[in-house]
Amino acid sequence: MVDRSWERRSAVRVVPPARARKLAKVPFVELADGRLQGVVSSGSDVARVYVSSVAAATHAFSCSTNNNRPCGGLGAGYLCKHLQALVKEAVLQYGLERVARYLKADVGEGDDLVDRLDGVKEQAPAAAVFSRFLRHLGYLELPVTAGPVPEAHWFPAGAS
Amino acid sequence: MRGAQIAALADAPDGVAEALAAVDGFDDALVHGLARLDEEREAALAALAGAVGATPLGGAAADAAAKVTAGSVAEDALAALAGGRAAVLGAVHDALLASADEALGRERAAWDADAATGDAHANLLGGCRAWLTELAVTGWRGVDHDLVSGADRTVEAVLAEPALRRLGVLLDGLAGELRASCPVGTLERLPVRRWADLWTRAVLLAARGPWSAAAARAVSGRLLPLGVDVHEHPTAVGVEVHAILEESGGSSRLVRTSLLAPKTDTIVGPAVWRLLAGFPVLLGALAERRGLVVTDLPLTPGGDLIWDDERAAAGDPADPFVTARVGLAAALAPPVPPLDRHPVRISEPVLLEGYRVKDGRFELDGQSLAVETDRLPAAGPLTEALVKASSVCIGLLRSDAGGWSVRPLAVRATVRKAPVEAHNGDWALGPTDPKVQKAEAKAGDSVAVLRERAGRLLRA
Ligand SMILES: [Zn+2]
């Protein structure tokens, strides 16, 4: 049954908060533009990152450096370690249910989402994802506001 | 609060139900979009305009309802309808706050300041208005990824402009919720009131320019914190400290002071305090439960101290429960700036003692009040279990959808026969609970990790 009183409240939480996770390996994950996509730090070179993505429904996947060099670990039909890390961290951040629903993947209790992704390799827009990552980092460059922000009252902290 | 005070809140003030019904009608029209109104929704627009008919907004709202009904959904018509909706909710706010003040015996100063709006950032605001108009025309049910992404660049530009921070934080929050809800048409339930609230607020904030606060005056004296209310959406975290200001002249008043930091969605829990590390004096006072000595700090007519660590120094230890018990009754409450009058802003500090917690409610002298145990910030030590085991609470008296509740800011409880005390601000300098410290250490410093990435990649 639809909860009508919920619909008539001002301060309900619509987006559940992300769960805390380690950010060093996979600093950025998002469910956007019809993909699970994100940025994975290179294990060997601190200046290099990989941009990885899995498309919803088709589960077509891609992985390349931010300079568009293809990832060497990627096979025609299997996921590289970057993609595996991306999927794992996305599940930590959003919960299995939300990620599986977004990807339209059929995952049962105790299943590993990675095993359910059987798409093929595709060419995805790494530059666009990388620029979204930079935009994401940009939030931390903005100054703190001292002074009233009454709009914040619509966004109380807390789980639900 | 005593039972009799809770009982005094039980009856909604006259007219609130009718006013909210007028708001609901308009909100339902926004669900389906203003481009194709059926007769019922046309009547709802007219009813909203009618509700403000006797006010200076009446003529503009009636014209706007007529124009939109005739199929012309223009920005100025939407601004007039948003103004009408805000005025109705403003009246609901005033009635609810007056009833809270009466129940609490709280004296409130009268508003006698002018608020001005600036006339800047015309292009940016025009971009915001265009998107908000598109949302209204389409209706929430029609929102898809393309419509949401259409706001990305505008929101990014607004966020980069400090004078427009309030609008930026609001639009980013709304866009984030819409994005996460896409395609909205398939959702079983919609946050109808909430999204209409956010839309209305954004339309008003984008109408002309930043709302410049009315003239603040400099105050000096002792500031005694009562507690911290934490606000958070994926890309912003705010702390609002409620406190009693004892001015050097002798008067005592309720004030708030707020900090808001942009963040990423992955910075959650106690880590959010690290974003406010530039305010060690305020955070130190919260973590150590101290008072503060402030000198020439600007205080707005609405009771907001514009925080500046340079004008504050740590004071003596000050137990917020003592501050509440001794100070709340005599402190003068501030008036609410006209444009900020909305029930969601009502957050009146109260002290509750000697209650029992049953079924999510505080029970006291045969009366009961809902407790917002789902509103305990992960940035602090309060948990649902602690609230359930508590017998003393500093909280905020709040109202949503016409019902009253308390949001705990601090509790005293008995856990395994030992007294425990917890305040939302206890972890302002880092968690004090060894278990939480361990988890934090294991996860690593998320703020530092992202700053390192930003340093390497943004400036590469
Ligand atoms: Zn790879």
Coordinates of C-alpha atoms and ligand atoms in Angstrom, one line a residue:
Chain A
M1 CA 0.0 0.0 0.0
V2 CA 1.2 3.5 -0.8
D3 CA 1.9 5.5 2.3
R4 CA 0.1 8.8 1.7
S5 CA 1.3 10.4 4.9
W6 CA 4.9 9.9 3.6
E7 CA 4.0 11.7 0.5
R8 CA 2.8 14.7 2.5
R9 CA 5.9 15.2 4.5
S10 CA 8.6 17.7 3.8
A11 CA 11.7 16.2 5.4
V12 CA 11.7 12.6 4.2
R13 CA 14.9 11.0 2.9
V14 CA 14.6 10.0 -0.8
V15 CA 18.2 8.9 -1.4
P16 CA 19.6 6.6 1.2
P17 CA 23.1 7.7 2.4
A18 CA 26.1 6.0 0.8
R19 CA 27.7 3.5 3.1
A20 CA 31.3 4.2 4.3
R21 CA 34.0 2.3 2.4
K22 CA 37.7 2.6 1.7
L23 CA 38.3 5.1 -1.1
A24 CA 42.0 4.5 -1.9
K25 CA 41.5 1.8 -4.5
V26 CA 38.2 3.0 -6.1
P27 CA 37.9 6.7 -5.3
F28 CA 34.8 7.2 -7.5
V29 CA 31.7 5.0 -8.2
E30 CA 28.4 6.1 -9.6
L31 CA 25.2 4.8 -11.1
A32 CA 24.6 7.3 -13.9
D33 CA 24.0 7.6 -17.7
G34 CA 22.7 4.0 -17.8
R35 CA 26.0 2.6 -16.4
L36 CA 27.8 1.6 -13.3
Q37 CA 30.9 3.6 -13.8
G38 CA 33.8 4.8 -11.9
V39 CA 37.5 5.4 -11.5
V40 CA 40.0 2.9 -10.2
S41 CA 43.5 3.8 -9.1
S42 CA 46.4 2.0 -10.8
G43 CA 48.2 -0.3 -8.5
S44 CA 51.6 0.6 -9.9
D45 CA 51.5 4.3 -11.0
V46 CA 50.0 6.9 -8.6
A47 CA 49.5 9.3 -11.5
R48 CA 47.4 6.9 -13.5
V49 CA 43.8 5.9 -13.1
Y50 CA 41.5 3.5 -15.0
V51 CA 38.0 4.5 -16.1
S52 CA 35.7 1.4 -15.9
S53 CA 32.1 0.9 -16.7
V54 CA 29.4 -1.7 -17.0
A55 CA 26.2 -0.9 -18.9
A56 CA 22.8 -1.6 -17.5
A57 CA 20.8 -4.4 -19.1
T58 CA 23.4 -5.5 -21.7
H59 CA 26.2 -5.6 -19.1
A60 CA 28.7 -4.5 -21.8
F61 CA 31.9 -3.5 -20.1
S62 CA 34.9 -1.3 -20.8
C63 CA 38.1 -0.3 -19.1
S64 CA 40.8 2.1 -20.2
T65 CA 43.1 4.7 -18.7
N66 CA 42.0 8.2 -18.5
N67 CA 44.1 8.9 -21.6
N68 CA 42.0 6.3 -23.5
R69 CA 44.6 3.5 -23.6
P70 CA 42.9 0.2 -23.4
C71 CA 43.3 -1.8 -20.2
G72 CA 45.6 -4.8 -20.8
G73 CA 43.8 -7.0 -18.3
L74 CA 40.5 -6.9 -20.2
G75 CA 39.5 -10.0 -22.2
A76 CA 36.7 -10.3 -24.7
G77 CA 34.4 -12.0 -22.2
Y78 CA 35.9 -11.5 -18.8
L79 CA 36.3 -8.6 -16.4
C80 CA 39.7 -7.1 -15.5
K81 CA 40.7 -6.5 -11.9
H82 CA 39.6 -2.9 -12.2
L83 CA 36.1 -3.8 -13.2
Q84 CA 35.9 -6.4 -10.4
A85 CA 37.0 -3.8 -7.9
L86 CA 34.5 -1.3 -9.3
V87 CA 31.6 -3.8 -8.9
K88 CA 32.7 -4.8 -5.4
E89 CA 33.0 -1.2 -4.2
A90 CA 29.7 -0.2 -5.8
V91 CA 28.0 -3.0 -3.8
L92 CA 29.7 -1.7 -0.6
Q93 CA 28.6 1.8 -1.3
Y94 CA 25.1 1.3 -2.5
G95 CA 24.2 -2.2 -1.4
L96 CA 23.8 -5.2 -3.7
E97 CA 20.1 -4.7 -4.2
R98 CA 20.4 -1.2 -5.6
V99 CA 23.3 -1.9 -7.9
A100 CA 21.7 -5.1 -9.2
R101 CA 18.4 -3.3 -9.8
Y102 CA 20.2 -0.5 -11.7
L103 CA 22.1 -3.0 -13.9
K104 CA 19.0 -5.1 -14.3
A105 CA 21.1 -8.1 -13.1
D106 CA 19.4 -11.2 -11.7
V107 CA 21.1 -11.8 -8.4
G108 CA 19.9 -14.1 -5.7
E109 CA 20.8 -14.2 -2.0
G110 CA 24.5 -14.9 -1.6
D111 CA 25.3 -14.6 -5.3
D112 CA 28.3 -12.6 -6.4
L113 CA 27.2 -9.8 -8.7
V114 CA 30.4 -10.1 -10.8
D115 CA 29.4 -13.7 -11.8
R116 CA 26.1 -12.4 -13.1
L117 CA 27.6 -10.0 -15.5
D118 CA 28.2 -11.7 -18.8
G119 CA 28.2 -8.9 -21.4
V120 CA 30.8 -8.3 -24.0
K121 CA 33.5 -5.7 -24.3
E122 CA 32.4 -2.2 -25.6
Q123 CA 33.9 1.2 -26.2
A124 CA 32.5 3.5 -23.6
P125 CA 33.1 7.2 -23.1
A126 CA 36.0 7.3 -20.7
A127 CA 36.6 11.0 -21.0
A128 CA 33.1 11.8 -19.9
V129 CA 33.3 9.6 -16.9
F130 CA 36.7 11.0 -16.0
S131 CA 35.4 14.6 -16.2
R132 CA 32.5 13.6 -13.9
F133 CA 35.1 12.3 -11.5
L134 CA 36.9 15.7 -11.6
R135 CA 33.6 17.5 -11.1
H136 CA 33.0 15.1 -8.1
L137 CA 36.5 16.0 -6.6
G138 CA 35.6 19.7 -7.2
Y139 CA 33.1 19.7 -4.4
L140 CA 36.1 19.5 -1.9
E141 CA 37.6 22.6 -3.4
L142 CA 34.5 24.7 -2.6
P143 CA 34.7 26.9 0.5
V144 CA 32.7 26.3 3.7
T145 CA 29.8 28.6 4.2
A146 CA 29.4 30.3 7.6
G147 CA 25.9 31.7 8.0
P148 CA 22.4 30.4 7.9
V149 CA 21.3 28.0 5.1
P150 CA 17.6 27.4 5.9
E151 CA 17.3 25.1 2.9
A152 CA 19.4 22.6 4.8
H153 CA 16.4 21.9 7.0
W154 CA 14.9 19.8 4.2
F155 CA 17.9 17.5 4.4
P156 CA 18.2 16.2 8.0
A157 CA 20.9 13.7 8.6
G158 CA 19.9 10.1 9.5
A159 CA 19.1 6.9 7.8
S160 CA 15.6 7.2 6.5
Chain B
M1 CA 8.8 19.9 28.5
R2 CA 6.0 18.7 30.8
G3 CA 3.0 16.5 29.9
A4 CA 0.7 19.5 30.0
Q5 CA 2.9 21.3 27.4
I6 CA 2.7 18.2 25.1
A7 CA -1.0 18.1 25.6
A8 CA -1.2 21.8 24.6
L9 CA 0.3 20.9 21.2
A10 CA -2.3 18.2 20.5
D11 CA -4.8 20.4 18.7
A12 CA -3.7 21.8 15.4
P13 CA -4.3 25.6 15.1
D14 CA -7.4 26.7 13.3
G15 CA -7.0 26.8 9.5
V16 CA -3.9 24.6 9.2
A17 CA -5.8 21.7 7.7
E18 CA -7.5 23.9 5.1
A19 CA -4.2 25.7 4.2
L20 CA -2.4 22.4 3.8
A21 CA -5.2 21.1 1.5
A22 CA -4.7 24.1 -0.8
V23 CA -1.0 23.3 -0.9
D24 CA -1.7 19.6 -1.6
G25 CA -3.9 20.5 -4.6
F26 CA -1.1 22.5 -6.2
D27 CA 1.5 19.8 -5.3
D28 CA -0.6 17.2 -7.1
A29 CA -0.7 19.4 -10.2
L30 CA 3.1 19.4 -10.1
V31 CA 3.1 15.6 -10.1
H32 CA 1.4 15.5 -13.5
G33 CA 2.8 18.7 -14.9
L34 CA 1.2 22.0 -15.5
A35 CA 1.2 21.5 -19.3
R36 CA -1.9 19.4 -19.2
L37 CA -4.2 20.2 -16.3
D38 CA -7.5 18.4 -15.9
E39 CA -10.5 20.2 -14.3
E40 CA -9.7 19.1 -10.8
R41 CA -6.1 20.5 -11.1
E42 CA -7.3 23.7 -12.6
A43 CA -9.5 24.1 -9.6
A44 CA -6.6 23.3 -7.4
L45 CA -4.6 26.2 -8.9
A46 CA -7.5 28.5 -8.5
A47 CA -7.9 27.4 -4.9
L48 CA -4.2 28.1 -4.1
A49 CA -4.6 31.6 -5.6
G50 CA -7.8 32.0 -3.6
A51 CA -6.0 31.1 -0.4
V52 CA -3.8 34.2 -0.8
G53 CA -6.6 36.2 -2.3
A54 CA -6.7 38.7 0.5
T55 CA -3.0 39.3 0.5
P56 CA -0.9 41.6 -1.7
L57 CA 0.0 38.5 -3.7
G58 CA -3.6 37.8 -4.5
G59 CA -3.9 39.5 -7.8
A60 CA -0.7 38.1 -9.2
A61 CA -1.5 34.6 -8.1
A62 CA -5.0 34.7 -9.6
D63 CA -3.6 36.0 -12.9
A64 CA -0.9 33.3 -12.8
A65 CA -3.5 30.5 -12.2
A66 CA -5.6 31.8 -15.1
K67 CA -2.6 32.0 -17.5
V68 CA -1.4 28.5 -16.6
T69 CA -4.9 27.1 -17.0
A70 CA -5.0 28.7 -20.4
G71 CA -1.9 26.8 -21.3
S72 CA 0.8 29.5 -20.9
V73 CA 3.3 28.3 -18.4
A74 CA 5.7 31.2 -18.1
E75 CA 8.4 32.0 -15.6
D76 CA 6.6 34.9 -14.0
A77 CA 3.4 33.0 -13.6
L78 CA 5.3 30.1 -11.9
A79 CA 7.0 32.6 -9.6
A80 CA 3.6 34.0 -8.6
L81 CA 2.2 30.6 -7.9
A82 CA 5.4 29.6 -5.9
G83 CA 5.0 32.8 -4.0
G84 CA 1.4 31.9 -3.2
R85 CA 2.3 28.5 -2.1
A86 CA 5.2 29.8 0.1
A87 CA 2.8 32.4 1.7
V88 CA 0.3 29.7 2.6
L89 CA 3.0 27.5 4.2
G90 CA 4.4 30.7 5.8
A91 CA 1.0 31.2 7.5
V92 CA 1.0 27.5 8.6
H93 CA 4.5 28.0 10.0
D94 CA 3.4 31.1 12.0
A95 CA 0.4 29.3 13.5
L96 CA 2.4 26.2 14.5
L97 CA 5.3 28.3 15.9
A98 CA 2.9 30.4 17.9
S99 CA 1.3 27.3 19.3
A100 CA 4.7 25.9 20.2
D101 CA 5.7 29.2 21.9
E102 CA 2.5 29.2 23.8
A103 CA 2.9 25.6 25.0
L104 CA 6.5 26.2 25.9
G105 CA 5.9 29.6 27.5
R106 CA 8.6 30.9 25.1
E107 CA 8.8 34.6 24.5
R108 CA 9.8 35.6 20.9
A109 CA 11.0 38.9 19.6
A110 CA 9.1 40.6 16.8
W111 CA 10.5 40.9 13.3
D112 CA 11.2 44.5 12.4
A113 CA 14.0 44.3 9.8
D114 CA 13.9 44.7 6.1
A115 CA 15.3 42.0 3.9
A116 CA 16.7 42.9 0.5
T117 CA 17.4 40.9 -2.6
G118 CA 20.4 41.6 -4.8
D119 CA 20.2 41.9 -8.6
A120 CA 23.2 39.9 -9.8
H121 CA 24.1 36.7 -11.6
A122 CA 21.2 37.2 -14.1
N123 CA 22.5 34.6 -16.6
L124 CA 23.0 31.9 -14.0
L125 CA 19.6 32.5 -12.4
G126 CA 18.0 32.5 -15.8
G127 CA 19.4 29.0 -16.4
C128 CA 18.0 27.8 -13.1
R129 CA 14.6 29.3 -13.9
A130 CA 14.5 27.6 -17.3
W131 CA 15.1 24.2 -15.8
L132 CA 12.6 24.7 -13.0
T133 CA 10.0 25.8 -15.6
E134 CA 10.7 22.6 -17.6
L135 CA 10.2 20.5 -14.4
A136 CA 6.9 22.2 -13.7
V137 CA 5.7 21.8 -17.3
T138 CA 6.7 18.1 -17.4
G139 CA 5.6 17.1 -13.9
W140 CA 7.5 14.8 -11.6
R141 CA 6.0 11.7 -13.3
G142 CA 7.6 12.7 -16.6
V143 CA 11.1 13.4 -15.3
D144 CA 13.8 11.3 -17.0
H145 CA 17.6 11.2 -17.1
D146 CA 17.8 13.8 -19.9
L147 CA 15.7 16.3 -18.1
V148 CA 17.8 15.9 -14.9
S149 CA 21.2 16.0 -16.7
G150 CA 20.0 19.2 -18.3
A151 CA 20.7 21.0 -15.1
D152 CA 24.2 19.6 -14.5
R153 CA 26.2 22.6 -15.9
T154 CA 23.9 25.2 -14.4
V155 CA 24.1 23.6 -11.0
E156 CA 27.8 23.3 -11.2
A157 CA 28.1 27.0 -12.1
V158 CA 25.7 28.0 -9.3
L159 CA 27.7 26.0 -6.8
A160 CA 30.9 27.8 -7.8
E161 CA 29.4 31.1 -6.9
P162 CA 29.5 31.6 -3.1
A163 CA 26.8 34.2 -3.1
L164 CA 24.4 31.6 -4.6
R165 CA 25.4 28.8 -2.2
R166 CA 22.0 28.3 -0.8
L167 CA 20.4 27.9 -4.2
G168 CA 23.2 25.7 -5.3
V169 CA 22.9 23.3 -2.4
L170 CA 19.1 23.2 -2.8
L171 CA 19.2 22.5 -6.6
D172 CA 22.0 19.9 -6.2
G173 CA 20.0 18.1 -3.6
L174 CA 16.8 18.1 -5.7
A175 CA 18.6 17.1 -8.9
G176 CA 20.3 14.2 -7.0
E177 CA 17.0 12.9 -5.7
L178 CA 15.4 13.1 -9.1
R179 CA 18.4 11.4 -10.7
A180 CA 18.3 8.6 -8.2
S181 CA 14.5 8.2 -8.8
C182 CA 14.6 8.0 -12.6
P183 CA 12.5 7.1 -14.4
V184 CA 10.2 8.8 -11.9
G185 CA 7.1 7.5 -13.7
T186 CA 7.6 4.0 -12.5
L187 CA 7.9 4.9 -8.7
E188 CA 5.2 3.6 -6.5
R189 CA 5.2 6.7 -4.2
L190 CA 6.6 10.2 -4.7
P191 CA 7.7 12.7 -2.1
V192 CA 5.0 15.0 -3.4
R193 CA 5.1 17.7 -0.7
R194 CA 8.9 17.6 -0.4
W195 CA 9.7 18.0 -4.1
A196 CA 7.1 20.8 -4.4
D197 CA 8.7 22.5 -1.4
L198 CA 12.2 22.2 -2.9
W199 CA 10.9 23.4 -6.3
T200 CA 9.0 26.4 -4.7
R201 CA 12.1 27.4 -2.7
A202 CA 14.3 27.2 -5.7
V203 CA 11.9 29.3 -7.9
L204 CA 11.9 32.0 -5.2
L205 CA 15.7 31.9 -4.7
A206 CA 16.3 32.1 -8.5
A207 CA 13.7 34.8 -9.0
R208 CA 16.0 37.8 -8.7
G209 CA 19.3 37.3 -6.9
P210 CA 20.7 36.3 -3.5
W211 CA 18.6 37.2 -0.5
S212 CA 20.9 39.5 1.4
A213 CA 20.4 39.2 5.1
A214 CA 19.1 42.3 6.8
A215 CA 21.7 44.2 8.7
A216 CA 23.4 42.2 11.4
R217 CA 24.7 43.8 14.6
A218 CA 27.9 42.8 16.4
V219 CA 27.4 41.0 19.7
S220 CA 29.8 40.0 22.5
G221 CA 29.4 37.7 25.4
R222 CA 29.2 34.1 26.5
L223 CA 27.8 31.4 24.1
L224 CA 26.5 28.3 25.7
P225 CA 25.8 25.4 23.2
L226 CA 22.6 23.3 23.7
G227 CA 23.2 20.9 20.9
V228 CA 24.0 20.3 17.2
D229 CA 21.5 19.6 14.4
V230 CA 23.2 17.9 11.5
H231 CA 21.9 18.3 7.9
E232 CA 23.2 16.2 5.1
H233 CA 22.6 15.3 1.5
P234 CA 25.0 13.5 -0.8
T235 CA 27.1 16.6 -1.7
A236 CA 26.7 18.8 1.4
V237 CA 26.8 18.6 5.1
G238 CA 25.7 21.3 7.5
V239 CA 25.8 21.7 11.2
E240 CA 23.5 24.0 13.0
V241 CA 24.5 24.7 16.6
H242 CA 21.6 25.8 18.9
A243 CA 22.9 27.9 21.8
I244 CA 22.1 30.5 24.4
L245 CA 23.9 33.8 24.0
E246 CA 24.4 35.8 27.2
E247 CA 25.3 39.2 26.0
S248 CA 27.6 41.3 28.0
G249 CA 24.7 43.7 28.8
G250 CA 22.9 40.9 30.6
S251 CA 20.2 39.7 28.2
S252 CA 19.9 36.1 27.2
R253 CA 18.7 34.9 23.9
L254 CA 18.3 31.7 21.8
V255 CA 20.6 31.8 18.8
R256 CA 21.8 29.4 16.0
T257 CA 25.1 29.3 14.2
S258 CA 25.6 27.3 11.1
L259 CA 28.4 25.9 8.9
L260 CA 27.9 24.2 5.6
A261 CA 30.5 22.3 3.7
P262 CA 30.3 20.8 0.2
K263 CA 31.3 17.2 0.1
T264 CA 31.2 14.0 -2.0
D265 CA 28.6 11.3 -1.4
T266 CA 31.4 9.0 -0.2
I267 CA 32.3 11.2 2.8
V268 CA 29.9 10.0 5.5
G269 CA 29.7 9.4 9.2
P270 CA 32.2 11.0 11.6
A271 CA 34.5 11.9 8.6
V272 CA 32.2 14.8 7.8
W273 CA 33.7 16.8 10.7
R274 CA 37.0 16.8 8.9
L275 CA 35.5 19.1 6.3
L276 CA 34.9 21.7 9.1
A277 CA 38.5 21.4 10.5
G278 CA 39.0 25.1 9.6
F279 CA 36.8 26.0 12.6
P280 CA 38.7 24.4 15.5
V281 CA 37.4 26.8 18.2
L282 CA 33.8 26.0 17.5
L283 CA 34.4 22.3 17.0
G284 CA 36.6 22.1 20.1
A285 CA 33.8 23.6 22.2
L286 CA 31.3 21.1 20.9
A287 CA 33.6 18.1 21.5
E288 CA 34.7 19.2 24.9
R289 CA 31.2 20.5 25.9
R290 CA 32.5 24.0 26.7
G291 CA 31.1 27.5 26.4
L292 CA 32.6 30.1 24.1
V293 CA 33.5 33.7 24.6
V294 CA 32.5 35.7 21.5
T295 CA 33.6 39.2 20.6
D296 CA 31.9 41.4 18.0
L297 CA 30.3 38.4 16.2
P298 CA 27.6 39.4 13.7
L299 CA 24.1 38.4 14.8
T300 CA 21.3 38.6 12.2
P301 CA 17.8 39.8 13.1
G302 CA 16.7 36.2 12.6
G303 CA 18.9 35.0 15.4
D304 CA 21.8 33.6 13.4
L305 CA 25.3 34.2 14.5
I306 CA 27.6 34.4 11.5
W307 CA 30.4 32.2 12.8
D308 CA 34.0 33.4 12.7
D309 CA 36.6 31.4 14.7
E310 CA 38.8 34.5 14.9
R311 CA 36.1 36.2 17.0
A312 CA 35.7 33.4 19.5
A313 CA 37.7 31.7 22.2
A314 CA 37.1 28.5 24.2
G315 CA 35.4 29.2 27.5
D316 CA 34.7 27.2 30.7
P317 CA 33.2 23.7 30.6
A318 CA 29.4 24.1 30.2
D319 CA 27.1 21.1 30.5
P320 CA 24.4 21.5 27.8
F321 CA 21.8 19.9 30.2
V322 CA 22.5 22.5 32.8
T323 CA 22.3 25.2 30.1
A324 CA 18.9 23.9 29.0
R325 CA 17.6 23.5 32.5
V326 CA 18.7 26.9 33.8
G327 CA 18.6 28.9 30.6
L328 CA 15.9 27.9 28.2
A329 CA 13.0 29.4 30.2
A330 CA 14.4 32.9 30.3
A331 CA 16.0 33.1 26.8
L332 CA 14.3 35.3 24.3
A333 CA 13.6 33.5 21.0
P334 CA 14.4 35.2 17.7
P335 CA 11.8 36.1 15.1
V336 CA 11.9 34.1 11.8
P337 CA 12.8 36.0 8.6
P338 CA 9.6 36.2 6.4
L339 CA 11.1 34.3 3.5
D340 CA 12.2 31.5 5.8
R341 CA 8.8 30.8 7.2
H342 CA 8.0 27.2 6.4
P343 CA 7.1 24.5 8.9
V344 CA 10.2 22.5 8.1
R345 CA 12.3 25.3 9.7
I346 CA 10.7 25.0 13.1
S347 CA 13.4 23.6 15.4
E348 CA 12.8 24.7 19.0
P349 CA 15.3 23.5 21.6
V350 CA 13.5 21.7 24.5
L351 CA 14.5 19.7 27.5
L352 CA 12.6 16.5 28.3
E353 CA 13.1 14.6 31.6
G354 CA 11.6 11.7 33.4
Y355 CA 9.9 10.1 30.4
R356 CA 9.5 6.6 29.3
V357 CA 10.2 5.5 25.7
K358 CA 7.6 3.4 24.2
D359 CA 6.8 2.6 20.5
G360 CA 9.0 5.4 19.2
R361 CA 7.4 8.0 21.5
F362 CA 8.4 9.8 24.7
E363 CA 5.7 9.2 27.3
L364 CA 5.3 11.8 30.0
D365 CA 2.4 12.4 32.5
G366 CA 0.0 10.4 30.3
Q367 CA 1.0 12.4 27.2
S368 CA 3.3 11.3 24.4
L369 CA 5.4 12.8 21.6
A370 CA 7.0 11.1 18.6
V371 CA 10.8 10.8 18.7
E372 CA 12.8 11.0 15.4
T373 CA 15.0 8.0 16.0
D374 CA 15.5 7.8 12.3
R375 CA 17.2 11.2 12.3
L376 CA 20.2 10.4 14.4
P377 CA 23.3 11.5 12.5
A378 CA 26.0 8.9 11.8
A379 CA 28.5 11.8 12.6
G380 CA 27.7 11.5 16.3
P381 CA 27.3 8.9 19.1
L382 CA 23.5 8.9 19.4
T383 CA 21.9 5.7 18.5
E384 CA 18.3 4.4 18.6
A385 CA 19.3 2.1 21.4
L386 CA 20.7 5.0 23.5
V387 CA 17.6 7.1 22.9
K388 CA 15.4 4.1 24.0
A389 CA 17.5 3.7 27.2
S390 CA 17.4 7.5 27.9
S391 CA 15.5 9.4 30.5
V392 CA 16.8 12.9 29.8
C393 CA 16.9 14.5 26.3
I394 CA 17.8 17.8 24.8
G395 CA 15.9 17.9 21.5
L396 CA 14.4 20.0 18.8
L397 CA 10.6 20.3 18.8
R398 CA 9.7 19.9 15.1
S399 CA 6.6 19.7 12.9
D400 CA 6.1 17.8 9.7
A401 CA 2.8 17.3 7.9
G402 CA 1.0 18.9 10.9
G403 CA 2.4 16.4 13.5
W404 CA 4.8 17.3 16.3
S405 CA 8.0 15.3 17.1
V406 CA 11.3 15.6 18.9
R407 CA 14.6 15.2 17.3
P408 CA 17.2 14.3 19.9
L409 CA 20.4 16.3 20.0
A410 CA 21.7 14.8 23.3
V411 CA 20.6 12.2 25.8
R412 CA 21.4 10.9 29.3
A413 CA 20.8 7.2 29.5
T414 CA 21.5 4.2 31.7
V415 CA 23.2 1.4 29.9
R416 CA 24.1 -1.8 31.9
K417 CA 23.4 0.1 35.1
A418 CA 26.0 2.8 34.3
P419 CA 25.1 6.4 33.4
V420 CA 25.9 7.3 29.8
E421 CA 25.7 10.7 28.1
A422 CA 25.9 11.4 24.4
H423 CA 25.7 14.6 22.3
N424 CA 25.6 15.0 18.5
G425 CA 28.8 17.1 18.7
D426 CA 30.9 14.8 20.8
W427 CA 32.9 13.6 17.8
A428 CA 33.5 17.0 16.3
L429 CA 37.3 16.5 16.8
G430 CA 37.1 12.8 15.9
P431 CA 35.2 9.8 17.3
T432 CA 35.7 9.1 21.0
D433 CA 34.2 5.6 20.9
P434 CA 37.1 3.0 20.5
K435 CA 35.0 0.8 18.2
V436 CA 34.2 3.7 15.9
Q437 CA 37.9 4.9 16.0
K438 CA 39.0 1.4 14.9
A439 CA 36.5 1.3 12.0
E440 CA 37.6 4.8 10.9
A441 CA 41.3 3.9 11.1
K442 CA 40.6 0.8 9.0
A443 CA 38.6 2.7 6.3
G444 CA 41.3 5.4 6.1
D445 CA 40.8 9.1 5.9
S446 CA 38.4 9.5 3.0
V447 CA 38.8 13.3 2.9
A448 CA 42.6 13.0 2.7
V449 CA 42.4 10.3 0.0
L450 CA 40.1 12.4 -2.2
R451 CA 42.1 15.6 -1.6
E452 CA 45.2 13.7 -2.7
R453 CA 43.5 12.6 -5.9
A454 CA 42.2 16.1 -6.4
G455 CA 45.7 17.6 -5.9
R456 CA 47.2 15.2 -8.5
L457 CA 44.4 15.1 -11.1
L458 CA 42.7 18.5 -10.9
R459 CA 45.9 20.4 -11.1
A460 CA 47.8 18.1 -13.4
Ligands
ZN1 ZN 41.0 -2.7 -16.3

